[in-house]
CSV table of N, CA, C and O in Angstrom, one decimal:
chain,number,residue,atom,x,y,z
A,1,UNK,N,90.3,126.8,138.6
A,1,UNK,CA,91.7,126.9,139.0
A,1,UNK,C,92.5,125.9,138.2
A,1,UNK,O,92.1,124.8,137.9
A,2,UNK,N,93.7,126.3,138.0
A,2,UNK,CA,94.6,125.4,137.3
A,2,UNK,C,95.2,124.4,138.3
A,2,UNK,O,95.0,124.5,139.5
A,3,UNK,N,95.9,123.4,137.8
A,3,UNK,CA,96.3,122.2,138.6
A,3,UNK,C,97.2,122.7,139.7
A,3,UNK,O,97.0,122.3,140.9
A,4,UNK,N,98.2,123.5,139.4
A,4,UNK,CA,99.2,123.9,140.4
A,4,UNK,C,98.5,124.7,141.5
A,4,UNK,O,98.8,124.5,142.7
A,5,UNK,N,97.5,125.6,141.2
A,5,UNK,CA,96.8,126.4,142.2
A,5,UNK,C,96.0,125.5,143.1
A,5,UNK,O,95.9,125.6,144.3
A,6,UNK,N,95.3,124.5,142.5
A,6,UNK,CA,94.5,123.6,143.3
A,6,UNK,C,95.4,122.8,144.3
A,6,UNK,O,95.0,122.6,145.4
A,7,UNK,N,96.5,122.3,143.8
A,7,UNK,CA,97.4,121.6,144.6
A,7,UNK,C,97.9,122.4,145.8
A,7,UNK,O,97.9,121.9,147.0
A,8,UNK,N,98.2,123.7,145.5
A,8,UNK,CA,98.7,124.6,146.6
A,8,UNK,C,97.6,124.9,147.6
A,8,UNK,O,97.8,124.8,148.8
A,9,UNK,N,96.5,125.4,147.1
A,9,UNK,CA,95.4,125.9,147.9
A,9,UNK,C,94.6,124.8,148.6
A,9,UNK,O,94.2,125.0,149.7
A,10,UNK,N,94.3,123.8,147.9
A,10,UNK,CA,93.5,122.7,148.4
A,10,UNK,C,94.2,121.5,148.8
A,10,UNK,O,93.6,120.6,149.4
A,11,UNK,N,95.5,121.4,148.5
A,11,UNK,CA,96.2,120.2,148.9
A,11,UNK,C,95.8,119.0,148.1
A,11,UNK,O,95.9,117.8,148.6
A,12,UNK,N,95.4,119.2,146.9
A,12,UNK,CA,95.0,118.0,146.1
A,12,UNK,C,96.1,117.6,145.2
A,12,UNK,O,96.7,118.4,144.5
A,13,UNK,N,96.5,116.4,145.4
A,13,UNK,CA,97.6,115.8,144.5
A,13,UNK,C,97.0,114.6,143.8
A,13,UNK,O,96.8,113.5,144.4
A,14,UNK,N,96.7,114.7,142.6
A,14,UNK,CA,96.1,113.7,141.8
A,14,UNK,C,97.1,112.6,141.3
A,14,UNK,O,96.8,111.5,141.1
A,15,UNK,N,98.3,113.1,141.0
A,15,UNK,CA,99.2,112.2,140.4
A,15,UNK,C,98.9,112.0,138.9
A,15,UNK,O,98.0,112.6,138.3
A,16,UNK,N,99.6,111.1,138.3
A,16,UNK,CA,99.4,110.8,136.9
A,16,UNK,C,98.2,109.9,136.7
A,16,UNK,O,98.0,108.9,137.5
A,17,UNK,N,97.4,110.1,135.7
A,17,UNK,CA,96.2,109.1,135.5
A,17,UNK,C,96.8,107.7,135.2
A,17,UNK,O,97.8,107.5,134.6
A,18,UNK,N,96.0,106.8,135.7
A,18,UNK,CA,96.4,105.4,135.5
A,18,UNK,C,95.2,104.5,135.4
A,18,UNK,O,94.1,104.9,135.8
A,19,UNK,N,95.3,103.4,134.8
A,19,UNK,CA,94.2,102.4,134.6
A,19,UNK,C,94.7,101.0,134.5
A,19,UNK,O,95.9,100.8,134.2
A,20,UNK,N,93.8,100.1,134.7
A,20,UNK,CA,94.2,98.7,134.5
A,20,UNK,C,93.3,98.2,133.4
A,20,UNK,O,92.1,98.2,133.5
A,21,UNK,N,93.9,97.7,132.3
A,21,UNK,CA,93.2,97.2,131.1
A,21,UNK,C,93.7,95.8,130.8
A,21,UNK,O,94.9,95.7,130.4
A,22,UNK,N,92.8,94.9,130.8
A,22,UNK,CA,93.1,93.5,130.5
A,22,UNK,C,94.4,93.0,131.2
A,22,UNK,O,95.2,92.4,130.7
A,23,UNK,N,94.4,93.3,132.5
A,23,UNK,CA,95.5,92.9,133.3
A,23,UNK,C,96.8,93.7,133.2
A,23,UNK,O,97.8,93.4,133.8
A,24,UNK,N,96.8,94.7,132.4
A,24,UNK,CA,98.0,95.6,132.2
A,24,UNK,C,97.7,96.9,132.9
A,24,UNK,O,96.7,97.5,132.7
A,25,UNK,N,98.7,97.3,133.7
A,25,UNK,CA,98.6,98.6,134.4
A,25,UNK,C,99.3,99.6,133.5
A,25,UNK,O,100.4,99.5,133.1
A,26,UNK,N,98.5,100.7,133.2
A,26,UNK,CA,99.0,101.7,132.3
A,26,UNK,C,98.9,103.0,133.1
A,26,UNK,O,98.0,103.3,133.9
A,27,UNK,N,99.9,103.9,132.8
A,27,UNK,CA,99.8,105.3,133.3
A,27,UNK,C,100.0,106.3,132.1
A,27,UNK,O,100.7,105.9,131.1
A,28,UNK,N,99.5,107.4,132.2
A,28,UNK,CA,99.5,108.5,131.2
A,28,UNK,C,100.7,109.4,131.5
A,28,UNK,O,100.7,110.2,132.4
A,29,UNK,N,101.7,109.4,130.6
A,29,UNK,CA,102.9,110.2,130.8
A,29,UNK,C,103.2,110.9,129.4
A,29,UNK,O,103.3,110.2,128.4
A,30,UNK,N,103.5,112.2,129.5
A,30,UNK,CA,103.9,112.9,128.3
A,30,UNK,C,103.0,112.7,127.1
A,30,UNK,O,103.4,112.5,126.0
A,31,UNK,N,101.7,112.6,127.3
A,31,UNK,CA,100.7,112.4,126.2
A,31,UNK,C,100.6,111.0,125.7
A,31,UNK,O,99.9,110.8,124.7
A,32,UNK,N,101.2,110.0,126.4
A,32,UNK,CA,101.0,108.7,125.9
A,32,UNK,C,100.8,107.7,127.1
A,32,UNK,O,101.2,108.0,128.2
A,33,UNK,N,100.1,106.6,126.8
A,33,UNK,CA,99.8,105.6,127.8
A,33,UNK,C,101.1,104.7,127.8
A,33,UNK,O,101.5,104.2,126.8
A,34,UNK,N,101.6,104.5,129.0
A,34,UNK,CA,102.8,103.7,129.2
A,34,UNK,C,102.6,102.6,130.2
A,34,UNK,O,101.9,102.8,131.2
A,35,UNK,N,103.1,101.4,129.9
A,35,UNK,CA,102.9,100.3,130.8
A,35,UNK,C,103.7,100.5,132.1
A,35,UNK,O,104.9,100.9,132.0
A,36,UNK,N,103.1,100.3,133.2
A,36,UNK,CA,103.8,100.4,134.5
A,36,UNK,C,104.7,99.2,134.8
A,36,UNK,O,105.7,99.3,135.4
A,37,UNK,N,104.2,98.1,134.3
A,37,UNK,CA,104.9,96.8,134.6
A,37,UNK,C,106.0,96.5,133.6
A,37,UNK,O,106.8,95.6,133.8
A,38,UNK,N,106.0,97.2,132.4
A,38,UNK,CA,107.0,96.9,131.4
A,38,UNK,C,106.7,95.6,130.6
A,38,UNK,O,107.5,95.2,129.8
A,39,UNK,N,105.5,95.1,130.8
A,39,UNK,CA,105.1,93.9,130.1
A,39,UNK,C,104.7,94.1,128.7
A,39,UNK,O,104.5,93.2,127.9
A,40,UNK,N,104.7,95.4,128.2
A,40,UNK,CA,104.4,95.7,126.8
A,40,UNK,C,105.6,95.5,125.9
A,40,UNK,O,105.5,95.6,124.7
A,41,UNK,N,106.8,95.2,126.5
A,41,UNK,CA,108.0,95.0,125.7
A,41,UNK,C,107.8,93.9,124.7
A,41,UNK,O,108.2,94.1,123.6
A,42,UNK,N,107.1,92.8,125.1
A,42,UNK,CA,106.8,91.8,124.1
A,42,UNK,C,106.0,92.3,123.0
A,42,UNK,O,106.2,92.0,121.8
A,43,UNK,N,105.0,93.1,123.3
A,43,UNK,CA,104.2,93.7,122.3
A,43,UNK,C,104.9,94.7,121.4
A,43,UNK,O,104.7,94.7,120.2
A,44,UNK,N,105.9,95.4,122.0
A,44,UNK,CA,106.7,96.3,121.2
A,44,UNK,C,107.6,95.5,120.2
A,44,UNK,O,107.7,95.9,119.1
A,45,UNK,N,108.1,94.4,120.7
A,45,UNK,CA,109.0,93.6,119.8
A,45,UNK,C,108.1,93.0,118.7
A,45,UNK,O,108.5,93.0,117.6
A,46,UNK,N,106.9,92.6,119.1
A,46,UNK,CA,106.0,92.0,118.1
A,46,UNK,C,105.6,93.1,117.1
A,46,UNK,O,105.6,92.9,115.8
A,47,UNK,N,105.4,94.3,117.5
A,47,UNK,CA,105.1,95.4,116.7
A,47,UNK,C,106.2,95.7,115.7
A,47,UNK,O,106.0,95.9,114.5
A,48,UNK,N,107.5,95.7,116.2
A,48,UNK,CA,108.6,96.0,115.4
A,48,UNK,C,108.8,94.9,114.4
A,48,UNK,O,109.1,95.1,113.2
A,49,UNK,N,108.5,93.6,114.8
A,49,UNK,CA,108.6,92.5,113.9
A,49,UNK,C,107.6,92.6,112.8
A,49,UNK,O,107.9,92.4,111.6
A,50,UNK,N,106.4,93.0,113.1
A,50,UNK,CA,105.3,93.2,112.1
A,50,UNK,C,105.6,94.3,111.2
A,50,UNK,O,105.3,94.3,110.0
A,51,UNK,N,106.2,95.4,111.7
A,51,UNK,CA,106.5,96.6,110.9
A,51,UNK,C,107.6,96.2,109.8
A,51,UNK,O,107.5,96.5,108.7
A,52,UNK,N,108.6,95.4,110.3
A,52,UNK,CA,109.6,94.9,109.4
A,52,UNK,C,109.1,94.0,108.4
A,52,UNK,O,109.4,94.1,107.2
A,53,UNK,N,108.2,93.1,108.8
A,53,UNK,CA,107.6,92.2,107.8
A,53,UNK,C,106.7,92.9,106.8
A,53,UNK,O,106.7,92.6,105.6
A,54,UNK,N,106.0,93.9,107.3
A,54,UNK,CA,105.2,94.8,106.4
A,54,UNK,C,106.0,95.5,105.4
A,54,UNK,O,105.7,95.5,104.2
A,55,UNK,N,107.2,96.0,105.8
A,55,UNK,CA,108.1,96.7,104.9
A,55,UNK,C,108.6,95.7,103.8
A,55,UNK,O,108.6,96.0,102.6
A,56,UNK,N,109.0,94.5,104.3
A,56,UNK,CA,109.4,93.4,103.3
A,56,UNK,C,108.3,93.1,102.3
A,56,UNK,O,108.6,93.0,101.1
A,57,UNK,N,107.1,93.0,102.8
A,57,UNK,CA,106.0,92.6,101.9
A,57,UNK,C,105.7,93.8,100.9
A,57,UNK,O,105.4,93.5,99.7
A,58,UNK,N,105.8,95.0,101.4
A,58,UNK,CA,105.6,96.2,100.5
A,58,UNK,C,106.7,96.2,99.4
A,58,UNK,O,106.4,96.4,98.2
A,59,UNK,N,107.9,95.9,99.8
A,59,UNK,CA,109.0,95.9,98.8
A,59,UNK,C,108.8,94.7,97.8
A,59,UNK,O,109.0,94.9,96.6
A,60,UNK,N,108.4,93.6,98.3
A,60,UNK,CA,108.1,92.4,97.4
A,60,UNK,C,107.0,92.8,96.5
A,60,UNK,O,107.0,92.4,95.3
A,61,UNK,N,105.9,93.4,97.0
A,61,UNK,CA,104.8,93.8,96.2
A,61,UNK,C,105.2,94.8,95.1
A,61,UNK,O,104.8,94.6,93.9
A,62,UNK,N,106.0,95.7,95.4
A,62,UNK,CA,106.5,96.7,94.4
A,62,UNK,C,107.3,96.0,93.3
A,62,UNK,O,107.2,96.3,92.1
A,63,UNK,N,108.1,95.0,93.7
A,63,UNK,CA,108.9,94.3,92.7
A,63,UNK,C,108.0,93.5,91.8
A,63,UNK,O,108.2,93.4,90.6
A,64,UNK,N,107.0,92.8,92.4
A,64,UNK,CA,106.1,92.0,91.6
A,64,UNK,C,105.3,92.9,90.6
A,64,UNK,O,105.0,92.5,89.5
A,65,UNK,N,104.9,94.1,91.1
A,65,UNK,CA,104.2,95.0,90.2
A,65,UNK,C,105.1,95.4,89.0
A,65,UNK,O,104.6,95.5,87.9
A,66,UNK,N,106.4,95.7,89.3
A,66,UNK,CA,107.3,96.0,88.3
A,66,UNK,C,107.4,94.8,87.3
A,66,UNK,O,107.4,95.1,86.0
A,67,UNK,N,107.5,93.6,87.8
A,67,UNK,CA,107.6,92.5,86.9
A,67,UNK,C,106.4,92.3,86.0
A,67,UNK,O,106.5,92.0,84.8
A,68,UNK,N,105.2,92.5,86.6
A,68,UNK,CA,104.0,92.4,85.8
A,68,UNK,C,104.0,93.5,84.7
A,68,UNK,O,103.6,93.2,83.6
A,69,UNK,N,104.4,94.7,85.1
A,69,UNK,CA,104.4,95.8,84.0
A,69,UNK,C,105.4,95.4,82.9
A,69,UNK,O,105.1,95.6,81.7
A,70,UNK,N,106.5,94.8,83.3
A,70,UNK,CA,107.5,94.4,82.2
A,70,UNK,C,106.9,93.3,81.4
A,70,UNK,O,107.0,93.3,80.1
A,71,UNK,N,106.3,92.3,82.0
A,71,UNK,CA,105.7,91.2,81.2
A,71,UNK,C,104.6,91.7,80.3
A,71,UNK,O,104.4,91.3,79.2
A,72,UNK,N,103.8,92.7,80.8
A,72,UNK,CA,102.7,93.3,79.9
A,72,UNK,C,103.3,94.0,78.7
A,72,UNK,O,102.8,93.9,77.6
A,73,UNK,N,104.4,94.7,79.0
A,73,UNK,CA,105.1,95.4,77.9
A,73,UNK,C,105.6,94.4,76.9
A,73,UNK,O,105.5,94.6,75.6
A,74,UNK,N,106.2,93.3,77.4
A,74,UNK,CA,106.7,92.3,76.5
A,74,UNK,C,105.6,91.6,75.7
A,74,UNK,O,105.7,91.4,74.5
A,75,UNK,N,104.5,91.4,76.3
A,75,UNK,CA,103.3,90.8,75.6
A,75,UNK,C,102.8,91.7,74.6
A,75,UNK,O,102.5,91.3,73.4
A,76,UNK,N,102.7,93.0,74.9
A,76,UNK,CA,102.2,94.0,73.9
A,76,UNK,C,103.2,94.0,72.7
A,76,UNK,O,102.7,94.0,71.5
A,77,UNK,N,104.5,94.0,72.9
A,77,UNK,CA,105.4,94.1,71.8
A,77,UNK,C,105.3,92.8,71.0
A,77,UNK,O,105.3,92.9,69.7
A,78,UNK,N,105.2,91.6,71.6
A,78,UNK,CA,105.1,90.4,70.9
A,78,UNK,C,103.8,90.3,70.1
A,78,UNK,O,103.8,89.9,68.9
A,79,UNK,N,102.8,90.8,70.6
A,79,UNK,CA,101.5,90.8,69.9
A,79,UNK,C,101.6,91.7,68.7
A,79,UNK,O,101.1,91.4,67.6
A,80,UNK,N,102.2,92.9,68.9
A,80,UNK,CA,102.3,93.8,67.7
A,80,UNK,C,103.2,93.2,66.6
A,80,UNK,O,102.8,93.3,65.4
A,81,UNK,N,104.3,92.5,67.0
A,81,UNK,CA,105.1,91.9,66.0
A,81,UNK,C,104.4,90.8,65.3
A,81,UNK,O,104.5,90.6,64.1
A,82,UNK,N,103.6,90.0,66.1
A,82,UNK,CA,102.8,88.9,65.5
A,82,UNK,C,101.8,89.4,64.5
A,82,UNK,O,101.7,88.9,63.4
A,83,UNK,N,101.1,90.5,64.8
A,83,UNK,CA,100.2,91.1,63.9
A,83,UNK,C,100.9,91.6,62.6
A,83,UNK,O,100.4,91.4,61.5
A,84,UNK,N,102.1,92.2,62.7
A,84,UNK,CA,102.8,92.6,61.6
A,84,UNK,C,103.2,91.5,60.7
A,84,UNK,O,103.1,91.5,59.5
A,85,UNK,N,103.7,90.4,61.3
A,85,UNK,CA,104.1,89.2,60.6
A,85,UNK,C,102.9,88.6,59.9
A,85,UNK,O,103.0,88.1,58.7
A,86,UNK,N,101.7,88.5,60.5
A,86,UNK,CA,100.5,88.0,59.9
A,86,UNK,C,100.1,88.9,58.7
A,86,UNK,O,99.8,88.3,57.6
A,87,UNK,N,100.3,90.2,58.8
A,87,UNK,CA,99.9,91.1,57.7
A,87,UNK,C,100.9,90.9,56.5
A,87,UNK,O,100.5,90.8,55.4
A,88,UNK,N,102.2,90.7,56.8
A,88,UNK,CA,103.2,90.5,55.8
A,88,UNK,C,102.9,89.2,55.1
A,88,UNK,O,103.1,89.0,53.9
A,89,UNK,N,102.6,88.1,55.9
A,89,UNK,CA,102.3,86.8,55.3
A,89,UNK,C,101.1,86.9,54.4
A,89,UNK,O,101.1,86.3,53.3
A,90,UNK,N,100.0,87.6,54.8
A,90,UNK,CA,98.9,87.8,53.9
A,90,UNK,C,99.2,88.5,52.6
A,90,UNK,O,98.8,88.1,51.5
A,91,UNK,N,100.1,89.5,52.7
A,91,UNK,CA,100.5,90.2,51.6
A,91,UNK,C,101.3,89.3,50.6
A,91,UNK,O,101.2,89.4,49.4
A,92,UNK,N,102.2,88.5,51.2
A,92,UNK,CA,103.0,87.6,50.4
A,92,UNK,C,102.1,86.6,49.7
A,92,UNK,O,102.3,86.2,48.5
A,93,UNK,N,101.1,86.1,50.4
A,93,UNK,CA,100.2,85.1,49.8
A,93,UNK,C,99.4,85.7,48.7
A,93,UNK,O,99.3,85.1,47.6
A,94,UNK,N,99.0,86.9,48.9
A,94,UNK,CA,98.2,87.6,47.8
A,94,UNK,C,99.1,87.9,46.6
A,94,UNK,O,98.7,87.8,45.4
A,95,UNK,N,100.3,88.3,46.9
A,95,UNK,CA,101.3,88.6,45.8
A,95,UNK,C,101.6,87.3,45.0
A,95,UNK,O,101.7,87.3,43.8
A,96,UNK,N,101.8,86.1,45.7
A,96,UNK,CA,102.1,84.9,45.0
A,96,UNK,C,100.9,84.4,44.2
A,96,UNK,O,101.0,83.8,43.2
A,97,UNK,N,99.7,84.6,44.7
A,97,UNK,CA,98.5,84.3,43.9
A,97,UNK,C,98.3,85.1,42.6
A,97,UNK,O,97.9,84.5,41.6
A,98,UNK,N,98.7,86.3,42.7
A,98,UNK,CA,98.6,87.2,41.5
A,98,UNK,C,99.6,86.7,40.4
A,98,UNK,O,99.3,86.8,39.2
A,99,UNK,N,100.8,86.2,40.8
A,99,UNK,CA,101.7,85.7,39.9
A,99,UNK,C,101.3,84.4,39.2
A,99,UNK,O,101.7,84.2,38.1
A,100,UNK,N,100.5,83.6,39.8
A,100,UNK,CA,100.0,82.3,39.2
A,100,UNK,C,99.0,82.6,38.2
A,100,UNK,O,98.6,82.8,37.4
């Protein structure tokens, strides 16, 4: 029997499921457990604060990754220029030795 038929025929009224967990009274409504006492508001605020902080840290992390990529590009460019200068210097040294 479905719930409405049981209630009509047998007079059974179960109400919404509820439980007490760690001193918190919870009831099951619309597919979610909801606090009966409203004391989860502090937890909700804490959750919102943590989500906001997480978002800030993700943005900071992305910025730092971008900075590291830029620094690596700069290092690669400087290293390549240094190798070219060393090669030119060697060529100039060899050229000056030949003239002597």
